mmCIF file of C-alpha atoms and ligand atoms in Angstrom:
data_model
loop_
_atom_site.group_PDB
_atom_site.id
_atom_site.type_symbol
_atom_site.label_atom_id
_atom_site.label_comp_id
_atom_site.label_asym_id
_atom_site.label_seq_id
_atom_site.Cartn_x
_atom_site.Cartn_y
_atom_site.Cartn_z
ATOM 1 C CA MET A 1 9.474 -23.611 4.262
ATOM 2 C CA LYS A 2 7.227 -25.449 2.261
ATOM 3 C CA LYS A 3 4.584 -23.499 -0.087
ATOM 4 C CA LEU A 4 1.564 -25.489 0.232
ATOM 5 C CA GLU A 5 -2.313 -24.896 -0.659
ATOM 6 C CA GLN A 6 -3.645 -21.372 -2.249
ATOM 7 C CA LEU A 7 -5.787 -19.300 0.722
ATOM 8 C CA TYR A 8 -7.210 -16.531 -1.240
ATOM 9 C CA GLU A 9 -6.533 -15.208 -4.782
ATOM 10 C CA GLY A 10 -6.747 -10.637 -4.387
ATOM 11 C CA LYS A 11 -6.609 -8.197 -7.198
ATOM 12 C CA ALA A 12 -2.506 -8.081 -7.411
ATOM 13 C CA LYS A 13 -1.662 -11.082 -5.420
ATOM 14 C CA LYS A 14 -2.158 -14.838 -4.470
ATOM 15 C CA VAL A 15 -2.277 -16.026 -0.913
ATOM 16 C CA PHE A 16 -0.866 -19.761 -0.100
ATOM 17 C CA ALA A 17 0.182 -21.037 3.190
ATOM 18 C CA THR A 18 3.235 -23.084 4.415
ATOM 19 C CA ASP A 19 4.005 -26.075 6.646
ATOM 20 C CA HIS A 20 4.794 -22.735 9.299
ATOM 21 C CA ALA A 21 1.537 -21.848 11.226
ATOM 22 C CA ASN A 22 2.233 -18.828 11.500
ATOM 23 C CA THR A 23 3.625 -17.927 8.103
ATOM 24 C CA VAL A 24 2.064 -17.247 4.334
ATOM 25 C CA ILE A 25 3.473 -16.843 1.225
ATOM 26 C CA ILE A 26 2.034 -13.782 -1.280
ATOM 27 C CA GLU A 27 2.709 -14.399 -4.283
ATOM 28 C CA TYR A 28 2.907 -11.225 -6.700
ATOM 29 C CA LYS A 29 0.965 -10.888 -10.170
ATOM 30 C CA ASP A 30 0.930 -8.896 -13.068
ATOM 31 C CA ASP A 31 -2.615 -8.172 -12.863
ATOM 32 C CA ALA A 32 -3.821 -4.279 -12.628
ATOM 33 C CA THR A 33 -6.922 -3.208 -12.268
ATOM 34 C CA ALA A 34 -8.331 0.235 -11.068
ATOM 35 C CA PHE A 35 -11.592 1.624 -10.782
ATOM 36 C CA ASN A 36 -12.976 -0.225 -8.328
ATOM 37 C CA GLY A 37 -11.858 -3.558 -10.700
ATOM 38 C CA LEU A 38 -13.575 -1.758 -13.396
ATOM 39 C CA LYS A 39 -10.748 -1.476 -15.409
ATOM 40 C CA LYS A 40 -8.749 -4.670 -16.256
ATOM 41 C CA GLY A 41 -5.623 -5.024 -17.512
ATOM 42 C CA THR A 42 -1.662 -6.705 -17.383
ATOM 43 C CA ILE A 43 1.314 -4.614 -16.745
ATOM 44 C CA SER A 44 4.556 -6.313 -17.480
ATOM 45 C CA GLY A 45 7.092 -6.855 -14.354
ATOM 46 C CA LYS A 46 4.971 -4.813 -12.235
ATOM 47 C CA GLY A 47 4.987 -8.004 -9.071
ATOM 48 C CA VAL A 48 8.668 -8.720 -10.047
ATOM 49 C CA VAL A 49 8.740 -4.617 -9.205
ATOM 50 C CA ASN A 50 6.014 -4.407 -6.454
ATOM 51 C CA ASN A 51 7.571 -7.454 -4.665
ATOM 52 C CA LYS A 52 11.170 -5.954 -4.297
ATOM 53 C CA MET A 53 10.062 -2.396 -3.956
ATOM 54 C CA SER A 54 7.522 -3.056 -0.755
ATOM 55 C CA ASN A 55 10.160 -5.843 0.819
ATOM 56 C CA HIS A 56 12.865 -2.923 -0.046
ATOM 57 C CA LEU A 57 10.158 -0.177 2.184
ATOM 58 C CA PHE A 58 8.970 -3.021 4.704
ATOM 59 C CA LYS A 59 12.782 -3.335 5.668
ATOM 60 C CA LEU A 60 13.697 -0.192 6.274
ATOM 61 C CA LEU A 61 10.714 1.021 8.425
ATOM 62 C CA GLU A 62 11.143 -2.028 10.599
ATOM 63 C CA GLU A 63 14.451 -0.581 10.656
ATOM 64 C CA LYS A 64 12.824 2.349 11.898
ATOM 65 C CA GLY A 65 10.676 0.979 14.506
ATOM 66 C CA ILE A 66 7.710 0.087 12.646
ATOM 67 C CA PRO A 67 6.559 -3.709 13.173
ATOM 68 C CA THR A 68 5.819 -5.624 9.464
ATOM 69 C CA HIS A 69 4.353 -8.198 8.381
ATOM 70 C CA TYR A 70 8.223 -9.258 6.102
ATOM 71 C CA ILE A 71 10.147 -12.161 7.031
ATOM 72 C CA GLU A 72 11.742 -12.932 3.761
ATOM 73 C CA GLN A 73 11.715 -12.212 -0.169
ATOM 74 C CA LEU A 74 12.114 -15.813 -1.817
ATOM 75 C CA SER A 75 12.175 -15.074 -5.072
ATOM 76 C CA ASP A 76 11.514 -12.076 -7.742
ATOM 77 C CA ARG A 77 7.694 -12.672 -6.821
ATOM 78 C CA GLU A 78 7.344 -14.403 -3.610
ATOM 79 C CA THR A 79 8.030 -13.360 -0.150
ATOM 80 C CA ALA A 80 7.155 -14.890 2.882
ATOM 81 C CA VAL A 81 5.088 -12.914 5.694
ATOM 82 C CA LYS A 82 3.437 -13.234 9.094
ATOM 83 C CA ARG A 83 0.342 -14.660 8.762
ATOM 84 C CA VAL A 84 -1.844 -11.769 10.397
ATOM 85 C CA GLU A 85 -5.281 -10.741 10.595
ATOM 86 C CA ILE A 86 -6.641 -7.805 8.440
ATOM 87 C CA LEU A 87 -8.211 -4.907 9.547
ATOM 88 C CA PRO A 88 -10.321 -4.108 7.135
ATOM 89 C CA LEU A 89 -9.097 -0.986 6.779
ATOM 90 C CA GLU A 90 -7.603 1.087 3.874
ATOM 91 C CA VAL A 91 -5.588 3.627 5.880
ATOM 92 C CA ILE A 92 -4.857 6.703 3.068
ATOM 93 C CA ILE A 93 -2.876 9.392 3.802
ATOM 94 C CA ARG A 94 -2.468 12.626 1.655
ATOM 95 C CA ASN A 95 0.287 15.222 1.416
ATOM 96 C CA ARG A 96 -1.168 16.755 -1.390
ATOM 97 C CA ALA A 97 -4.532 16.900 -3.546
ATOM 98 C CA ALA A 98 -4.851 13.621 -5.544
ATOM 99 C CA GLY A 99 -7.001 11.661 -6.996
ATOM 100 C CA SER A 100 -10.592 10.478 -4.841
ATOM 101 C CA PHE A 101 -9.751 13.694 -2.736
ATOM 102 C CA SER A 102 -9.600 16.359 -5.675
ATOM 103 C CA LYS A 103 -12.450 14.266 -7.409
ATOM 104 C CA ARG A 104 -14.721 14.933 -3.635
ATOM 105 C CA MET A 105 -13.462 17.919 -2.957
ATOM 106 C CA GLY A 106 -13.625 20.083 -5.788
ATOM 107 C CA VAL A 107 -9.495 20.674 -5.709
ATOM 108 C CA ALA A 108 -7.543 20.405 -8.436
ATOM 109 C CA GLU A 109 -4.724 18.000 -8.415
ATOM 110 C CA GLY A 110 -1.238 18.503 -7.128
ATOM 111 C CA THR A 111 -2.801 21.284 -4.727
ATOM 112 C CA PRO A 112 -0.738 21.690 -1.631
ATOM 113 C CA LEU A 113 -2.372 21.118 1.827
ATOM 114 C CA HIS A 114 -2.511 22.830 4.978
ATOM 115 C CA CYS A 115 -1.369 20.012 6.655
ATOM 116 C CA VAL A 116 -1.122 16.153 6.433
ATOM 117 C CA ILE A 117 -4.527 14.421 5.935
ATOM 118 C CA LEU A 118 -5.399 10.935 7.652
ATOM 119 C CA GLU A 119 -8.588 8.997 5.732
ATOM 120 C CA TYR A 120 -10.056 5.784 6.182
ATOM 121 C CA SER A 121 -11.866 3.276 3.991
ATOM 122 C CA TYR A 122 -13.782 0.581 4.759
ATOM 123 C CA LYS A 123 -12.319 -2.123 2.680
ATOM 124 C CA ASP A 124 -15.202 -3.796 1.115
ATOM 125 C CA ASP A 125 -15.358 -4.255 -2.845
ATOM 126 C CA GLU A 126 -19.077 -4.362 -3.540
ATOM 127 C CA LEU A 127 -19.561 -1.534 -1.445
ATOM 128 C CA GLY A 128 -17.031 0.024 -3.198
ATOM 129 C CA ASP A 129 -14.365 0.815 -0.177
ATOM 130 C CA PRO A 130 -16.647 3.796 1.600
ATOM 131 C CA PHE A 131 -15.111 6.155 2.986
ATOM 132 C CA ILE A 132 -15.605 6.137 6.843
ATOM 133 C CA ASN A 133 -14.233 8.111 9.986
ATOM 134 C CA SER A 134 -13.071 6.549 13.794
ATOM 135 C CA TYR A 135 -16.882 6.298 14.662
ATOM 136 C CA TYR A 136 -17.893 4.180 12.101
ATOM 137 C CA VAL A 137 -14.612 2.103 13.192
ATOM 138 C CA ARG A 138 -15.609 2.171 16.692
ATOM 139 C CA ALA A 139 -19.330 1.628 16.229
ATOM 140 C CA LEU A 140 -18.820 -1.675 13.992
ATOM 141 C CA GLN A 141 -16.225 -2.604 15.948
ATOM 142 C CA LEU A 142 -13.865 -3.431 13.300
ATOM 143 C CA ALA A 143 -10.807 -2.679 15.613
ATOM 144 C CA SER A 144 -10.355 -1.124 19.065
ATOM 145 C CA ASP A 145 -9.104 2.235 20.616
ATOM 146 C CA GLN A 146 -5.814 0.614 21.356
ATOM 147 C CA GLU A 147 -5.457 -0.207 18.447
ATOM 148 C CA MET A 148 -6.556 2.887 16.138
ATOM 149 C CA GLU A 149 -4.011 4.531 18.763
ATOM 150 C CA LYS A 150 -1.371 2.457 17.118
ATOM 151 C CA VAL A 151 -2.901 2.951 13.167
ATOM 152 C CA LYS A 152 -2.636 6.621 13.272
ATOM 153 C CA GLU A 153 0.816 6.914 15.104
ATOM 154 C CA TYR A 154 2.215 4.492 12.359
ATOM 155 C CA ALA A 155 0.947 6.013 9.624
ATOM 156 C CA PHE A 156 2.212 9.665 10.454
ATOM 157 C CA ARG A 157 5.499 8.032 10.616
ATOM 158 C CA ILE A 158 5.560 6.038 7.989
ATOM 159 C CA ASN A 159 4.446 9.393 5.873
ATOM 160 C CA GLU A 160 8.233 10.959 7.885
ATOM 161 C CA ILE A 161 9.963 8.205 6.804
ATOM 162 C CA LEU A 162 8.765 7.371 3.202
ATOM 163 C CA SER A 163 8.308 11.084 2.211
ATOM 164 C CA ALA A 164 11.689 11.728 2.966
ATOM 165 C CA TYR A 165 13.671 8.451 1.634
ATOM 166 C CA PHE A 166 11.889 8.831 -1.930
ATOM 167 C CA LEU A 167 12.466 12.882 -1.893
ATOM 168 C CA ASN A 168 15.763 11.642 -1.958
ATOM 169 C CA LEU A 169 15.694 9.862 -5.249
ATOM 170 C CA GLY A 170 13.877 12.671 -6.357
ATOM 171 C CA VAL A 171 10.308 11.834 -5.820
ATOM 172 C CA GLU A 172 7.432 13.050 -4.368
ATOM 173 C CA LEU A 173 5.329 10.928 -1.989
ATOM 174 C CA ILE A 174 1.734 12.479 -3.097
ATOM 175 C CA ASP A 175 -0.503 10.059 -1.210
ATOM 176 C CA PHE A 176 -0.787 6.615 -0.386
ATOM 177 C CA LYS A 177 -2.765 3.236 1.115
ATOM 178 C CA LEU A 178 -0.965 1.369 3.762
ATOM 179 C CA GLU A 179 -3.230 -1.564 5.426
ATOM 180 C CA PHE A 180 -2.317 -3.650 8.928
ATOM 181 C CA GLY A 181 -3.225 -6.527 10.855
ATOM 182 C CA ARG A 182 -3.139 -8.112 14.017
ATOM 183 C CA PHE A 183 -0.025 -10.234 14.566
ATOM 184 C CA GLN A 184 0.281 -12.101 18.477
ATOM 185 C CA GLY A 185 -2.033 -9.332 19.906
ATOM 186 C CA GLU A 186 0.070 -6.484 17.938
ATOM 187 C CA ILE A 187 -0.420 -3.890 15.342
ATOM 188 C CA VAL A 188 1.770 -4.620 12.361
ATOM 189 C CA LEU A 189 2.169 -3.506 8.391
ATOM 190 C CA ALA A 190 0.936 -5.659 6.373
ATOM 191 C CA ASP A 191 0.211 -5.610 2.494
ATOM 192 C CA GLU A 192 2.598 -4.077 0.051
ATOM 193 C CA ILE A 193 3.731 0.037 -0.387
ATOM 194 C CA SER A 194 4.353 0.081 -4.484
ATOM 195 C CA PRO A 195 3.497 2.560 -7.519
ATOM 196 C CA ASP A 196 -0.331 0.355 -6.920
ATOM 197 C CA THR A 197 -0.905 1.624 -3.637
ATOM 198 C CA CYS A 198 1.416 4.910 -3.416
ATOM 199 C CA ARG A 199 0.903 8.359 -5.955
ATOM 200 C CA LEU A 200 5.008 9.056 -6.811
ATOM 201 C CA TRP A 201 5.503 11.903 -8.811
ATOM 202 C CA ASP A 202 9.138 13.083 -10.239
ATOM 203 C CA VAL A 203 10.467 16.052 -7.965
ATOM 204 C CA LYS A 204 11.960 18.215 -11.679
ATOM 205 C CA THR A 205 9.631 17.358 -14.245
ATOM 206 C CA GLY A 206 6.115 16.133 -12.578
ATOM 207 C CA LYS A 207 6.210 12.759 -14.489
ATOM 208 C CA LYS A 208 3.798 10.476 -12.581
ATOM 209 C CA LEU A 209 5.499 7.216 -11.727
ATOM 210 C CA ASP A 210 2.897 5.310 -10.066
ATOM 211 C CA LYS A 211 -0.339 3.303 -11.610
ATOM 212 C CA ASP A 212 -2.378 6.482 -12.341
ATOM 213 C CA ARG A 213 -0.638 5.948 -15.821
ATOM 214 C CA PHE A 214 -2.787 2.814 -15.956
ATOM 215 C CA ARG A 215 -5.757 4.809 -14.825
ATOM 216 C CA GLN A 216 -5.181 7.745 -17.257
ATOM 217 C CA ASP A 217 -3.445 6.154 -20.241
ATOM 218 C CA LEU A 218 -0.580 8.178 -19.662
ATOM 219 C CA GLY A 219 2.006 5.122 -21.818
ATOM 220 C CA GLN A 220 5.186 4.284 -19.974
ATOM 221 C CA VAL A 221 3.279 2.207 -17.964
ATOM 222 C CA GLU A 222 6.049 -0.886 -17.220
ATOM 223 C CA GLU A 223 8.643 1.971 -17.633
ATOM 224 C CA ALA A 224 7.315 4.106 -14.812
ATOM 225 C CA TYR A 225 7.255 1.125 -12.532
ATOM 226 C CA GLN A 226 10.661 -0.392 -13.650
ATOM 227 C CA GLU A 227 12.270 3.353 -13.481
ATOM 228 C CA MET A 228 10.771 3.516 -9.627
ATOM 229 C CA VAL A 229 12.476 0.235 -8.826
ATOM 230 C CA LYS A 230 16.045 1.446 -10.278
ATOM 231 C CA ARG A 231 15.286 4.529 -7.834
ATOM 232 C CA LEU A 232 15.324 2.453 -4.904
ATOM 233 C CA LEU A 233 17.369 -0.317 -5.804
ATOM 234 C CA GLY A 234 20.236 0.963 -7.787
HETATM 235 N N1 LIG B 1 -5.111 2.780 -2.874
HETATM 236 C C1 LIG B 1 -5.214 1.984 -2.997
HETATM 237 N N2 LIG B 1 -6.363 1.153 -3.304
HETATM 238 C C2 LIG B 1 -6.997 1.153 -2.731
HETATM 239 C C3 LIG B 1 -7.458 2.997 -3.134
HETATM 240 C C4 LIG B 1 -6.697 3.943 -2.882
HETATM 241 O O1 LIG B 1 -3.891 1.897 -3.164
HETATM 242 O O2 LIG B 1 -7.914 0.461 -3.070
HETATM 243 C C5 LIG B 1 -4.021 4.220 -3.119
HETATM 244 C C6 LIG B 1 -3.881 5.106 -4.619
HETATM 245 O O3 LIG B 1 -2.632 4.399 -5.266
HETATM 246 C C7 LIG B 1 -3.385 6.328 -4.034
HETATM 247 C C8 LIG B 1 -3.917 6.941 -2.397
HETATM 248 O O4 LIG B 1 -3.994 4.953 -2.086
HETATM 249 O O5 LIG B 1 -2.170 6.474 -3.906
HETATM 250 C C9 LIG B 1 -5.292 7.631 -2.334
HETATM 251 O O6 LIG B 1 -6.334 6.954 -3.351
HETATM 252 P P1 LIG B 1 -7.689 7.954 -3.143
HETATM 253 O O7 LIG B 1 -8.176 7.562 -2.260
HETATM 254 O O8 LIG B 1 -7.100 9.115 -3.879
HETATM 255 O O9 LIG B 1 -8.244 7.238 -4.759
HETATM 256 P P2 LIG B 1 -8.140 6.856 -5.877
HETATM 257 O O10 LIG B 1 -7.643 7.691 -6.683
HETATM 258 O O11 LIG B 1 -7.027 5.694 -6.372
HETATM 259 O O12 LIG B 1 -9.651 5.690 -6.321
#
């Protein structure tokens, strides 16, 4: 497969066209942003960790029946994926209170929740990814009702699969963000699953092994990313 022109550069990844019309190549960068781009920095080696970790988890999810954009890893930082049309939604699952939920609701970080929460944000940097609900999705035709049924079904199933998988590695999955796309009429999981997009706490010590170390200047940022990839891939 030939890597052709760059189609897009995001905050953490670049996307390139290929000589296959339905395939693009993602290249993961070490750039890190937080608070809607207000805080910028570099996490050395992050791109490699996120590429490997995301691919590992996407393969696991495929085996468990979740359709994903994953095709094949090409190098430490590059992966071939299906060229999908991304739904303009961030799909967030919460198992414990943290982050924007804690702030918005005045609930202390780490508080257990009586049920799993699924929520949506509208993917729009200029608007700061505002919180929306399923009526906004329908009213603005961001996705069809049928597509949203799949999104919900997959998101909860992914939470069950990943929570169990991480727990086995001594890590609690606190919350995470998913993005889905359309590919040949079907909904598939896209984007990435990594310490950039999940909150991951060590079960024994409670140590944060995710991007909150960068967001909150907790130190040992690179180490946390390396620790996660080590637990997953040995
Ligand atoms: N998240 C993400 N990208 C975003 C917003 C959130 O990957 O643009 C992830 C975040 O890492 C966390 C989960 O989604 O694991 C829930 O994030 P939250 O809504 O609490 O927002 P944050 O605290 O990141 O502002």
